[in-house]
CSV table of C-alpha atoms in Angstrom, one decimal:
chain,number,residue,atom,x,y,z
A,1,UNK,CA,-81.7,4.0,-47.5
A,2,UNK,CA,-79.6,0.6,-48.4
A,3,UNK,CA,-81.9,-1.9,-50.1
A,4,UNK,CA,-82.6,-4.9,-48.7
A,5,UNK,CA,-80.3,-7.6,-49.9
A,6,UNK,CA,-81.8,-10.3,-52.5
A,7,UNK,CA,-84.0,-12.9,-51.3
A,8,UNK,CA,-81.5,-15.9,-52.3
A,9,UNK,CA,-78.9,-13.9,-49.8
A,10,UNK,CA,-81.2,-13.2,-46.9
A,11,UNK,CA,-80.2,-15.1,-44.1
A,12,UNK,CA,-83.5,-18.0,-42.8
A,13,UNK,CA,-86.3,-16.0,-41.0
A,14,UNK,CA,-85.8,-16.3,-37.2
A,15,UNK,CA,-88.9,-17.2,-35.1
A,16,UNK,CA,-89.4,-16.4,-31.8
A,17,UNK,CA,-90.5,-19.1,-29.4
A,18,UNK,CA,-92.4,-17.6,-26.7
A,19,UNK,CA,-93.3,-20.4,-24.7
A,20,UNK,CA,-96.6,-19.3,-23.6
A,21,UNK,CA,-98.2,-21.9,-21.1
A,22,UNK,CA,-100.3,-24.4,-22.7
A,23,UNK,CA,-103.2,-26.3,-20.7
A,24,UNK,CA,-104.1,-29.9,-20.8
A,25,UNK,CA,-102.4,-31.6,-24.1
A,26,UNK,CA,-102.4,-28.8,-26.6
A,27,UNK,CA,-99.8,-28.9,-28.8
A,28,UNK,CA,-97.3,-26.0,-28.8
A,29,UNK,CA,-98.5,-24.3,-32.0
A,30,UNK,CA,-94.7,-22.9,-33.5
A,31,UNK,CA,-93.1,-26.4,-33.8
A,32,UNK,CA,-96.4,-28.1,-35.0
A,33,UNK,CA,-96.5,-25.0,-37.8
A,34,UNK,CA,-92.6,-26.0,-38.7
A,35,UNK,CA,-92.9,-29.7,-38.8
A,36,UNK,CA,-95.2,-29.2,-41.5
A,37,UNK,CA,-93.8,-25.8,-43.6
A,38,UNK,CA,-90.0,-25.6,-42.4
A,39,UNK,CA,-89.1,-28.7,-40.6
A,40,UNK,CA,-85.3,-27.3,-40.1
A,41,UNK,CA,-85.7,-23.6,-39.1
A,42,UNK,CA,-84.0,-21.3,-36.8
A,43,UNK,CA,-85.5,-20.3,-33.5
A,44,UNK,CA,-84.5,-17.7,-30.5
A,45,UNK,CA,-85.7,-18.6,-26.7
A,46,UNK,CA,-86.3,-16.2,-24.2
A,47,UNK,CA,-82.6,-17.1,-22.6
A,48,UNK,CA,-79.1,-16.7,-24.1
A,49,UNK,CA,-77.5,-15.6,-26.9
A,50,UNK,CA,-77.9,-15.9,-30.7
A,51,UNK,CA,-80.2,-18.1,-32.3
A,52,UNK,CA,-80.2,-22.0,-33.1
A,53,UNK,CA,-81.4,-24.8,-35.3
A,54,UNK,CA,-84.7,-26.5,-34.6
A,55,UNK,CA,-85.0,-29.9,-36.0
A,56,UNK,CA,-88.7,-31.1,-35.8
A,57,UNK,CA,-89.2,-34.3,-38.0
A,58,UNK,CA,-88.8,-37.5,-37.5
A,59,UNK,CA,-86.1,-38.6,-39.9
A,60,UNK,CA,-84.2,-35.5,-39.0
A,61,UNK,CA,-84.5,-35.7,-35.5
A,62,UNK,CA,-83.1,-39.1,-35.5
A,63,UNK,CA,-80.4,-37.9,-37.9
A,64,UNK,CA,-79.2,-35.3,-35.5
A,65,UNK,CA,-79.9,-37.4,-32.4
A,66,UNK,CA,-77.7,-40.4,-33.7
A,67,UNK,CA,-74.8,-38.4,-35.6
A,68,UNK,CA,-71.6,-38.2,-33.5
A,69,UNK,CA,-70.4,-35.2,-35.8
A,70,UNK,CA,-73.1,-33.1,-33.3
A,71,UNK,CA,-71.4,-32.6,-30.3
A,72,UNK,CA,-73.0,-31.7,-26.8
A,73,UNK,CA,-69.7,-31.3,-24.9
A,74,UNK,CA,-69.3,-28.5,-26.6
A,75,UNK,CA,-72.2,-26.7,-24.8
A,76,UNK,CA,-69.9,-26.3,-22.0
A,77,UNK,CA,-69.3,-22.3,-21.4
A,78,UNK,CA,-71.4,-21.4,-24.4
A,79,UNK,CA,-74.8,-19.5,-23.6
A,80,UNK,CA,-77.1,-21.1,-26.6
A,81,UNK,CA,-80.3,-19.5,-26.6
A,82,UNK,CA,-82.4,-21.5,-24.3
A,83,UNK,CA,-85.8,-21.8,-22.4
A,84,UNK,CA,-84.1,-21.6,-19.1
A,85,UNK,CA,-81.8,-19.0,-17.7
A,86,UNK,CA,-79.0,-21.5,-16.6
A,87,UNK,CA,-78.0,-24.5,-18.3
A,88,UNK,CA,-79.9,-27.6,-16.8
A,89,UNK,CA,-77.2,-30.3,-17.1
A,90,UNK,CA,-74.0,-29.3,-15.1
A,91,UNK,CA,-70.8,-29.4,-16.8
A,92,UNK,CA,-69.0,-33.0,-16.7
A,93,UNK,CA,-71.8,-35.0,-16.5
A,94,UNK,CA,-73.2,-37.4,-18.6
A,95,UNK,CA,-75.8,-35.0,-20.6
A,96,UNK,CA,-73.2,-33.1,-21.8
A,97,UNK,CA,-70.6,-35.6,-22.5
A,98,UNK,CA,-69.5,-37.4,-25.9
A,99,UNK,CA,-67.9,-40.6,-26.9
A,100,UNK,CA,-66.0,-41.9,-24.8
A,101,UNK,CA,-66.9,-40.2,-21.6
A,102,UNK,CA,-70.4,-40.9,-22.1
A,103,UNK,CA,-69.7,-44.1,-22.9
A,104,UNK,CA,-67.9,-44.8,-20.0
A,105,UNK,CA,-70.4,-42.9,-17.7
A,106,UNK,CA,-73.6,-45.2,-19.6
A,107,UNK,CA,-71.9,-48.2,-18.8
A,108,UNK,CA,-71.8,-47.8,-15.2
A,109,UNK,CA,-75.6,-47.6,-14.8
A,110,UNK,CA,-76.3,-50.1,-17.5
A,111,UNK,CA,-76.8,-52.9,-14.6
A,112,UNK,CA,-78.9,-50.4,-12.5
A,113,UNK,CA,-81.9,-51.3,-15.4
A,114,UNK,CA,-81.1,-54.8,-15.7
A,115,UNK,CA,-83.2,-57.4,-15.6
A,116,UNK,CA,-82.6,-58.3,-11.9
A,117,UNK,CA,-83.2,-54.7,-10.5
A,118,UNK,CA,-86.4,-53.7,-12.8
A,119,UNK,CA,-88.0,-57.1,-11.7
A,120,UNK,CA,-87.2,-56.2,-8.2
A,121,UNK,CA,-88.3,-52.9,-8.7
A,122,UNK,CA,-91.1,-53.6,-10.4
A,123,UNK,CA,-92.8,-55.9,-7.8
A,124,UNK,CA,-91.8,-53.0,-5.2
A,125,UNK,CA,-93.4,-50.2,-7.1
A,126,UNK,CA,-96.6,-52.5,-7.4
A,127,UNK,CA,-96.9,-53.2,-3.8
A,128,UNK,CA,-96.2,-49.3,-3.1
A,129,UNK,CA,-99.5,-48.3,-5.9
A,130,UNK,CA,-101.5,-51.0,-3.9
A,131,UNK,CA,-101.1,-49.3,-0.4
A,132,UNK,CA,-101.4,-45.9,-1.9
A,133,UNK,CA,-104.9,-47.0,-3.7
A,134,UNK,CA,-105.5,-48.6,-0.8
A,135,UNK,CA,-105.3,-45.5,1.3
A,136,UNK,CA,-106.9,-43.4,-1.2
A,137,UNK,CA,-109.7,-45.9,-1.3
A,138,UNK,CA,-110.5,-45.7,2.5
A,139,UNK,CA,-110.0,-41.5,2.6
A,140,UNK,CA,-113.1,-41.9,0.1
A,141,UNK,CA,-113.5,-39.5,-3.1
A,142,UNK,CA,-112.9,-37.1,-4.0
A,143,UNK,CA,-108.5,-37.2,-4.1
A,144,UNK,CA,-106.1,-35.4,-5.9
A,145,UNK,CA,-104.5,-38.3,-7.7
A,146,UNK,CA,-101.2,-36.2,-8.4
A,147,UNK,CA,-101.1,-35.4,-4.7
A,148,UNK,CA,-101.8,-39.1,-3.2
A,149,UNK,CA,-100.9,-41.4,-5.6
A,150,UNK,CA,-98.7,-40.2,-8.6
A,151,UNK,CA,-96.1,-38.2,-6.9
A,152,UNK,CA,-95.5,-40.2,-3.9
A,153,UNK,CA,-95.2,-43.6,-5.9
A,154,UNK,CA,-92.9,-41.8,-8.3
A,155,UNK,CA,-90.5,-40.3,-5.1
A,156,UNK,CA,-90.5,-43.7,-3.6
A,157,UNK,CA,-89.2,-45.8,-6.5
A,158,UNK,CA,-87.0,-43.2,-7.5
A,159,UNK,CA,-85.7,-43.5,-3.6
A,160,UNK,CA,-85.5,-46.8,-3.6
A,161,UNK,CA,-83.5,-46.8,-7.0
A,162,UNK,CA,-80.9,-44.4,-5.9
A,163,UNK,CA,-80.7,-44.7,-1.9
A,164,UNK,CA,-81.9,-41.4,-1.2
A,165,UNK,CA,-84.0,-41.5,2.2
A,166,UNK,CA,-86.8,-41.3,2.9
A,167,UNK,CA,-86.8,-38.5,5.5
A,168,UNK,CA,-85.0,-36.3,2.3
A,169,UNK,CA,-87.4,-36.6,-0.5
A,170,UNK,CA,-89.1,-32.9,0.7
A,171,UNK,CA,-85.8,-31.5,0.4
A,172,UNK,CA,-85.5,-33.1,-3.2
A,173,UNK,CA,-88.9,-31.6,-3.9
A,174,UNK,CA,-88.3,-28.4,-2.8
A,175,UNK,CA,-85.0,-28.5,-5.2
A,176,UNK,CA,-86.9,-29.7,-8.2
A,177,UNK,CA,-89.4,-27.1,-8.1
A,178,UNK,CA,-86.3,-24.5,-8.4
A,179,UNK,CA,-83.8,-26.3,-10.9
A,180,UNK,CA,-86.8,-27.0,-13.5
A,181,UNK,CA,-88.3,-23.5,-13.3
A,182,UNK,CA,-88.4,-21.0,-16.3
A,183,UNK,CA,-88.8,-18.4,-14.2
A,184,UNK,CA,-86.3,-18.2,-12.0
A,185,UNK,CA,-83.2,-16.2,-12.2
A,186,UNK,CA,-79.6,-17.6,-13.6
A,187,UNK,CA,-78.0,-17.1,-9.5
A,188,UNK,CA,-81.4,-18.7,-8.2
A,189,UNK,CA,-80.6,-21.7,-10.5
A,190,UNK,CA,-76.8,-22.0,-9.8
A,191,UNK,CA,-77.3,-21.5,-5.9
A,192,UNK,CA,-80.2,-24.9,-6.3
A,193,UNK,CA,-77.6,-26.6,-8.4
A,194,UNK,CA,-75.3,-26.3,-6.2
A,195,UNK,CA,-76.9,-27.4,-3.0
A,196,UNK,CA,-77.9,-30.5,-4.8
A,197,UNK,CA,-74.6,-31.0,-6.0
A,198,UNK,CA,-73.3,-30.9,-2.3
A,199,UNK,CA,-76.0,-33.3,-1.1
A,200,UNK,CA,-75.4,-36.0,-3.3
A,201,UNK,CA,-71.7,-35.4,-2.9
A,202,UNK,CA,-72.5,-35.8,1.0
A,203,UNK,CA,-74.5,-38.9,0.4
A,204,UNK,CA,-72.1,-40.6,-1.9
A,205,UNK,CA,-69.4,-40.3,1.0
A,206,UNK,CA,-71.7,-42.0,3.3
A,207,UNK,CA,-72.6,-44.7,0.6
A,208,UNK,CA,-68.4,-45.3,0.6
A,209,UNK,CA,-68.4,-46.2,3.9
A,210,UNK,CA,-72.2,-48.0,4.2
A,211,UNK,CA,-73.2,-49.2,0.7
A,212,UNK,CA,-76.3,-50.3,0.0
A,213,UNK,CA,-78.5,-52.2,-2.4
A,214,UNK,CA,-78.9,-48.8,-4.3
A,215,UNK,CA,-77.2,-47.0,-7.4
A,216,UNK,CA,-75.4,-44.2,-5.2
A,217,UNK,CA,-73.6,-46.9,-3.8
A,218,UNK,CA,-72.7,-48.6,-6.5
A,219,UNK,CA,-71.6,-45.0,-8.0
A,220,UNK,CA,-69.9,-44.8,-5.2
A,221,UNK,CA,-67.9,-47.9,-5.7
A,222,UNK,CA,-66.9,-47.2,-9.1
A,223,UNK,CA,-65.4,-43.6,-8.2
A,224,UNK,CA,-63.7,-45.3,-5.1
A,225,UNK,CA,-62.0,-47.3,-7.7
A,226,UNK,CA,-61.4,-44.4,-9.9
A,227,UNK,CA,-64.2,-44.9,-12.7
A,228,UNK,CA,-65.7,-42.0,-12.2
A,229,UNK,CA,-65.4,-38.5,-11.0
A,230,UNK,CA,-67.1,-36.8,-8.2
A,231,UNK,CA,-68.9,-33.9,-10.5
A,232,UNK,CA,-69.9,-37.1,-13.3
A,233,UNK,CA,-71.2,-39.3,-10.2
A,234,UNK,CA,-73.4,-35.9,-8.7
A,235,UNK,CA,-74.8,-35.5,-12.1
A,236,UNK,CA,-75.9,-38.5,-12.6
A,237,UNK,CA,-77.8,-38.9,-9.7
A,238,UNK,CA,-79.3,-35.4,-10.1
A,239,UNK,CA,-80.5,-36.6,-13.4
A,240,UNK,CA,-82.2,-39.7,-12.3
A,241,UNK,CA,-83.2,-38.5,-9.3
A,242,UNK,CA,-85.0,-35.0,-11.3
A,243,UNK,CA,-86.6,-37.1,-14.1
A,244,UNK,CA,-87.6,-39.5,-11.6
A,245,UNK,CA,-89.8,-36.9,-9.8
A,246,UNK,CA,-91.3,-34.7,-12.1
A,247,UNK,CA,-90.7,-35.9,-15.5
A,248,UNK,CA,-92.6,-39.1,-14.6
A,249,UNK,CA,-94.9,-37.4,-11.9
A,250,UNK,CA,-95.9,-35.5,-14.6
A,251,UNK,CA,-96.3,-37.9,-17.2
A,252,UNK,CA,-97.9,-39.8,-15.7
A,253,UNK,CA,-100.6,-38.2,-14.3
A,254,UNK,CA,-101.2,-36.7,-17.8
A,255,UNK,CA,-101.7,-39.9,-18.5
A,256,UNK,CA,-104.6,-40.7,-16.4
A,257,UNK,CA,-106.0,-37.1,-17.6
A,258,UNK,CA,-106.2,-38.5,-21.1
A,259,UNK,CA,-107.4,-41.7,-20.5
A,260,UNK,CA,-110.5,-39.9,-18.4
A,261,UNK,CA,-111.0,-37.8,-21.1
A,262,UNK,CA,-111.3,-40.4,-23.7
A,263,UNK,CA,-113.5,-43.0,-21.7
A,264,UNK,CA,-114.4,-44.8,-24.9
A,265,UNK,CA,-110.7,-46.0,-26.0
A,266,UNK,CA,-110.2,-46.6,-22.2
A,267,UNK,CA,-113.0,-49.3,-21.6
A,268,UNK,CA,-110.8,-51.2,-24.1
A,269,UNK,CA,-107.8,-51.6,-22.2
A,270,UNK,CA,-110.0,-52.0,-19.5
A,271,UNK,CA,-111.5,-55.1,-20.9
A,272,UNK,CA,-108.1,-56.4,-22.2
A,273,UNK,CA,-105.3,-55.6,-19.8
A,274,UNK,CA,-102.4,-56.9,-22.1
A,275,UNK,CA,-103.1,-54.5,-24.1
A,276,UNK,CA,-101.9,-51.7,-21.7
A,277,UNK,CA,-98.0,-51.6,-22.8
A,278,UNK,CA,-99.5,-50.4,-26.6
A,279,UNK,CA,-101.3,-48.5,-25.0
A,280,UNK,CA,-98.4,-46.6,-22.6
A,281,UNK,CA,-96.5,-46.5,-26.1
A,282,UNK,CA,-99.2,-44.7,-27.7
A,283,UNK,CA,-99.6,-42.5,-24.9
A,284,UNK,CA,-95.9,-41.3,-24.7
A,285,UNK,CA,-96.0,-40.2,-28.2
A,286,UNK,CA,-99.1,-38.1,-28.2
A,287,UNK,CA,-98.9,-36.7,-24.9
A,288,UNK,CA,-96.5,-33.3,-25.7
A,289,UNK,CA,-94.3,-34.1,-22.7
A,290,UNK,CA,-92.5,-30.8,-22.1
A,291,UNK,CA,-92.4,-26.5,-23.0
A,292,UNK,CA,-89.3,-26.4,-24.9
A,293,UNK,CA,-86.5,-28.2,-25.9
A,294,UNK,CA,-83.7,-29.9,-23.8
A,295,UNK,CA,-80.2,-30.0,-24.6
A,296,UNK,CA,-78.8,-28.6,-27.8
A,297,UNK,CA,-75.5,-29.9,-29.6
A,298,UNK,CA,-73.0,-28.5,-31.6
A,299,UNK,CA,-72.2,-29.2,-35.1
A,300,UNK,CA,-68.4,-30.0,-35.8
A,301,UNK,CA,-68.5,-29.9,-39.2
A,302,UNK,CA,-70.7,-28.6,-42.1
A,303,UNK,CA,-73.9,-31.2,-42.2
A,304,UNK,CA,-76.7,-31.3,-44.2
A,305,UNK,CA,-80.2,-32.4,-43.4
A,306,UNK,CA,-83.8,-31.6,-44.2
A,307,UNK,CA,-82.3,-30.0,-47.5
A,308,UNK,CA,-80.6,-27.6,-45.0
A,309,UNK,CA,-77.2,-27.3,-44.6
A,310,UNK,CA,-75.8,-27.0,-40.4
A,311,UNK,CA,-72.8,-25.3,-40.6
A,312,UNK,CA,-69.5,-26.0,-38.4
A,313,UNK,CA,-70.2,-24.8,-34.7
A,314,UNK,CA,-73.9,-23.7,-35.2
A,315,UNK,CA,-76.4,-25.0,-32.2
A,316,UNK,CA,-79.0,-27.1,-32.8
A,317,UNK,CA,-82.0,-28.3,-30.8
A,318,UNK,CA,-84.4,-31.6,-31.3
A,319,UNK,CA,-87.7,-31.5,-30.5
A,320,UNK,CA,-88.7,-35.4,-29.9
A,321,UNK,CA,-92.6,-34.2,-29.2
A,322,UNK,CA,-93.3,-33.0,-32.7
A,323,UNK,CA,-91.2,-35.7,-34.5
A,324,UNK,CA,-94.2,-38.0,-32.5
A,325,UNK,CA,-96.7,-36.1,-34.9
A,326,UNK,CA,-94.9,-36.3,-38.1
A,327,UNK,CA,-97.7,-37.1,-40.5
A,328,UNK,CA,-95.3,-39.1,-43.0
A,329,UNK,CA,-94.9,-41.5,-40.7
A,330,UNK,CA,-98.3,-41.6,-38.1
A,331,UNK,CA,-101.9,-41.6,-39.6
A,332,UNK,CA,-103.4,-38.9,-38.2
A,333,UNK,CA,-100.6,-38.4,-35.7
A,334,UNK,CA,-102.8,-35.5,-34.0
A,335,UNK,CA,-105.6,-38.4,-32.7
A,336,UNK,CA,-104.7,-40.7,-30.0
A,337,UNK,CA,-105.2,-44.3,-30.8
A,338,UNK,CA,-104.7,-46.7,-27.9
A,339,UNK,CA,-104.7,-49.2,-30.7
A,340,UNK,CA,-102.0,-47.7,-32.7
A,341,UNK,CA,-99.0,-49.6,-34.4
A,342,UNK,CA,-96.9,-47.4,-36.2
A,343,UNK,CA,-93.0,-46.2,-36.1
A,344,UNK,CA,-92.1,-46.4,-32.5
A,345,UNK,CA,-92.2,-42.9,-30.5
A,346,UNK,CA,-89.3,-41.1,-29.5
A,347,UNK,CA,-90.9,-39.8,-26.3
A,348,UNK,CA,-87.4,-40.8,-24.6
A,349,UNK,CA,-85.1,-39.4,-27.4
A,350,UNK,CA,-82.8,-41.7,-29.7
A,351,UNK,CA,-79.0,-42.1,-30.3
A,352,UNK,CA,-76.6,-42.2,-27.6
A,353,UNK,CA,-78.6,-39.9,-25.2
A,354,UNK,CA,-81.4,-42.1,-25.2
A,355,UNK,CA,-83.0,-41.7,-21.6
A,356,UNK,CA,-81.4,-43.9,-18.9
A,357,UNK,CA,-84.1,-44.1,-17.4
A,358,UNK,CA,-86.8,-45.2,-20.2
A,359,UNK,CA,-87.6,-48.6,-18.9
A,360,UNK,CA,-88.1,-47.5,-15.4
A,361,UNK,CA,-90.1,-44.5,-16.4
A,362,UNK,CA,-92.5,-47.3,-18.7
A,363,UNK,CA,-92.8,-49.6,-15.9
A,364,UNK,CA,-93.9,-47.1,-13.6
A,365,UNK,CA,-96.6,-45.8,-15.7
A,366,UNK,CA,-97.6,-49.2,-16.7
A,367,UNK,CA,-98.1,-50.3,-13.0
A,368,UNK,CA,-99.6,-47.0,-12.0
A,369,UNK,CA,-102.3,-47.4,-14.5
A,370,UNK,CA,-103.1,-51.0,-13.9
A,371,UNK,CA,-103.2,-50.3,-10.0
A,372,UNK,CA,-105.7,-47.4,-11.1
A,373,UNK,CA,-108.0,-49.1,-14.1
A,374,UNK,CA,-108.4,-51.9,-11.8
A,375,UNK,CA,-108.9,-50.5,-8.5
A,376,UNK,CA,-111.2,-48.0,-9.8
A,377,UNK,CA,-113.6,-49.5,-12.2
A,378,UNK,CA,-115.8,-46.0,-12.2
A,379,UNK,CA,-112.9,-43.7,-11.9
A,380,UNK,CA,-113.3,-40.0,-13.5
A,381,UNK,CA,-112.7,-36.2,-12.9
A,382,UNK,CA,-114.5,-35.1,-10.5
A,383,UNK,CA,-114.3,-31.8,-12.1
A,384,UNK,CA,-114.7,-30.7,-15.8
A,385,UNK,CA,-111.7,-30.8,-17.8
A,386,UNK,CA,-111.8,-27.1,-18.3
A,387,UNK,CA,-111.3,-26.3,-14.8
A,388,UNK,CA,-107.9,-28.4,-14.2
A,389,UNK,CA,-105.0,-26.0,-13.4
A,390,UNK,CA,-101.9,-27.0,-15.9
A,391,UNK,CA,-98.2,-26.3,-14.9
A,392,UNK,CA,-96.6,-22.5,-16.1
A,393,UNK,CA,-93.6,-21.6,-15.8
A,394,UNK,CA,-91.9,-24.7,-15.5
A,395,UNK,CA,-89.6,-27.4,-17.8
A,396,UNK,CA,-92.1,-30.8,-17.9
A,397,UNK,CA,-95.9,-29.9,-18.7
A,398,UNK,CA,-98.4,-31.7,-16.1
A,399,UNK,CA,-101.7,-31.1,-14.0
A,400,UNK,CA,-100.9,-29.1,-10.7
A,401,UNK,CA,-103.9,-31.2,-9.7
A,402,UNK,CA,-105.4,-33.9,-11.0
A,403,UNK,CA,-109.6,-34.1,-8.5
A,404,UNK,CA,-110.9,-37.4,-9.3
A,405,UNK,CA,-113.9,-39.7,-8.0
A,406,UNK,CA,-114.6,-43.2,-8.6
């Protein structure tokens, strides 16, 4: 029998990451092991080939996230080990682009989150959460608050933003619960991608020829005039239009669950209202947000970090929702603190793929939870914690439910 080779010579241990399904805010228990005794260690998902960096603390994930030497193009055609069994975002759009396609493609929707359109937007999604409280209110207690007031306000902004109507928002559904599956099958995934690819194709053609207040229209507009490419405008609206539904449905309505669950720090922000942005802040980083990494990059040239060196055309993955419990740089980072004033989170990433979407994804969550906290002064589960289903099998973590009374 060969003897094993010397320890300095062995290659880094390779974990496993199962993925198991995780109720209510529990903290995936591999990457919160690594942060703390191999913050740089290699991983293997259920789904593709090979292995891959995982990067879990702060400093490093900002490193990685913010180095242009990292490269996500790359991605394109190569089966890195991942937690799905096809590959999210579609080739030629922007979360797979680099400098200066992503440039280019980030500059288009720059003025879609200006400061005309989120003040617009803003009032619109506050008099939506008032008629949906309102509503919810006269059906009487008890409601499933993901069900009649979370999910619907998050579909109606993110219509509103895009153009999408009404009357197709169940079809959207029905595709967001297949693309951001871990379940499914590689042809399932395709066959949902592509049906979404060739309604917003559909939509942008009508959009050419009656535009709207809306960013498919603008989109539209910019590819008319040959800023952008058919594939580059369809993923962009996919993006927007998936993270509008389920990253923030979910979200948000985690949200509530932990402000119900800690009723203590909550009759604080009740009493003092302006203190509800902190608060959304804090929320975002302790609130593990998703099972899984998202998008890994490519290293095009040897780099080191974490005392670790990346070589050339190794994969490696981020994971934002343990660099939010790094305990060099949060006291306590485990312990929600509504009052908290620390690093700021990176709940929405950093570096060039920096959610889009951030600031509409804050303001949502900030009106949501004022509409709620003040609407219903005695609002509360109107079941024990313990017996609230959680989200398996899927990309964002979330309540399937969330039965509340008031």
């Amino acid at each position: 029998m060969t003897p094993p080779p010397p320890a300095e010579h062995r290659g880094p241990v390779v974990h496993d990451w199962a993925l198991a399904p995780l109720p209510d805010t529990v903290f995936d228990p591999l990457p919160h092991r690594l942060l703390r005794e191999e913050p740089v260690a290699r991983v293997r998902l259920r789904h593709g080939e090979g292995d891959a960096w995982l990067v879990t603390r702060y400093e490093d994930v900002k490193q990685i996230a913010s180095d242009p030497r990292l490269s996500r193009a790359l991605t394109v055609g190569r089966p890195v080990t991942s937690m799905t069994p096809h590959t999210l975002a579609p080739a030629g759009g922007v979360g797979r682009a680099d400098p200066p396609d992503h440039t280019r493609l980030r500059k288009l929707i720059a003025p879609t989150f200006g400061r005309r359109r989120m003040t617009a937007l803003r009032e619109h999604t506050r008099r939506t959460a008032d008629a949906l409280a309102l509503r919810m209110a006269g059906a009487g207690p008890p409601a499933d608050l993901a069900e009649h007031f979370v999910g619907p306000l998050a579909a109606t902004v993110i219509a509103e933003l895009l153009g999408v109507p009404t009357a197709d928002l169940d079809l959207v559904e029905r595709w967001r619960a297949g693309v951001l599956s871990t379940d499914t099958t590689e042809a399932e995934g395709e066959s949902v991608k592509k049906e979404i690819a060739g309604y917003f194709a559909d939509l942008a053609r009508h959009r050419t020829e009656h535009p709207g207040d809306d960013l498919v229209s603008e989109l539209a507009a910019a590819r008319a005039a040959g800023g952008i490419s058919t594939p580059e405008l369809v993923s962009m609206a996919v993006m927007l239009t998936l993270n509008g539904l389920d990253a923030v449905r979910n979200i948000v309505a985690t949200m509530v669950y932990v402000l119900l669950v800690h009723p203590e720090q909550t009759a604080k922000i009740r009493a003092e209202p302006d203190r509800l942005p902190g608060a959304v802040d804090e929320l975002l980083r302790y609130i593990p947000q998703r099972n899984g990494v998202g998008m890994p990059r490519i290293a095009t040239a040897d780099i080191e970090v974490g005392g670790v060196t990346v070589r050339e055309g190794e994969a490696v993955y981020v994971f934002y929702p343990a660099a939010n419990r790094d305990p060099s740089v949060y006291t306590e980072p485990d312990r929600l603190d509504l009052a908290r004033n620390e690093a700021p989170h990176l709940a929405f990433g950093h570096g060039a793929h920096y959610c889009a979407g951030a600031q509409l994804a804050r303001m949502e969550a900030e009106v949501m939870l004022s509409t709620l906290l003040t609407r219903f002064p005695g609002l509360a589960t109107a079941v024990e914690p313990e017996r609230i289903a959680w989200r398996r099998g899927t990309v964002n973590r979330g309540p399937v439910t969330l039965p509340v009374t008031w």
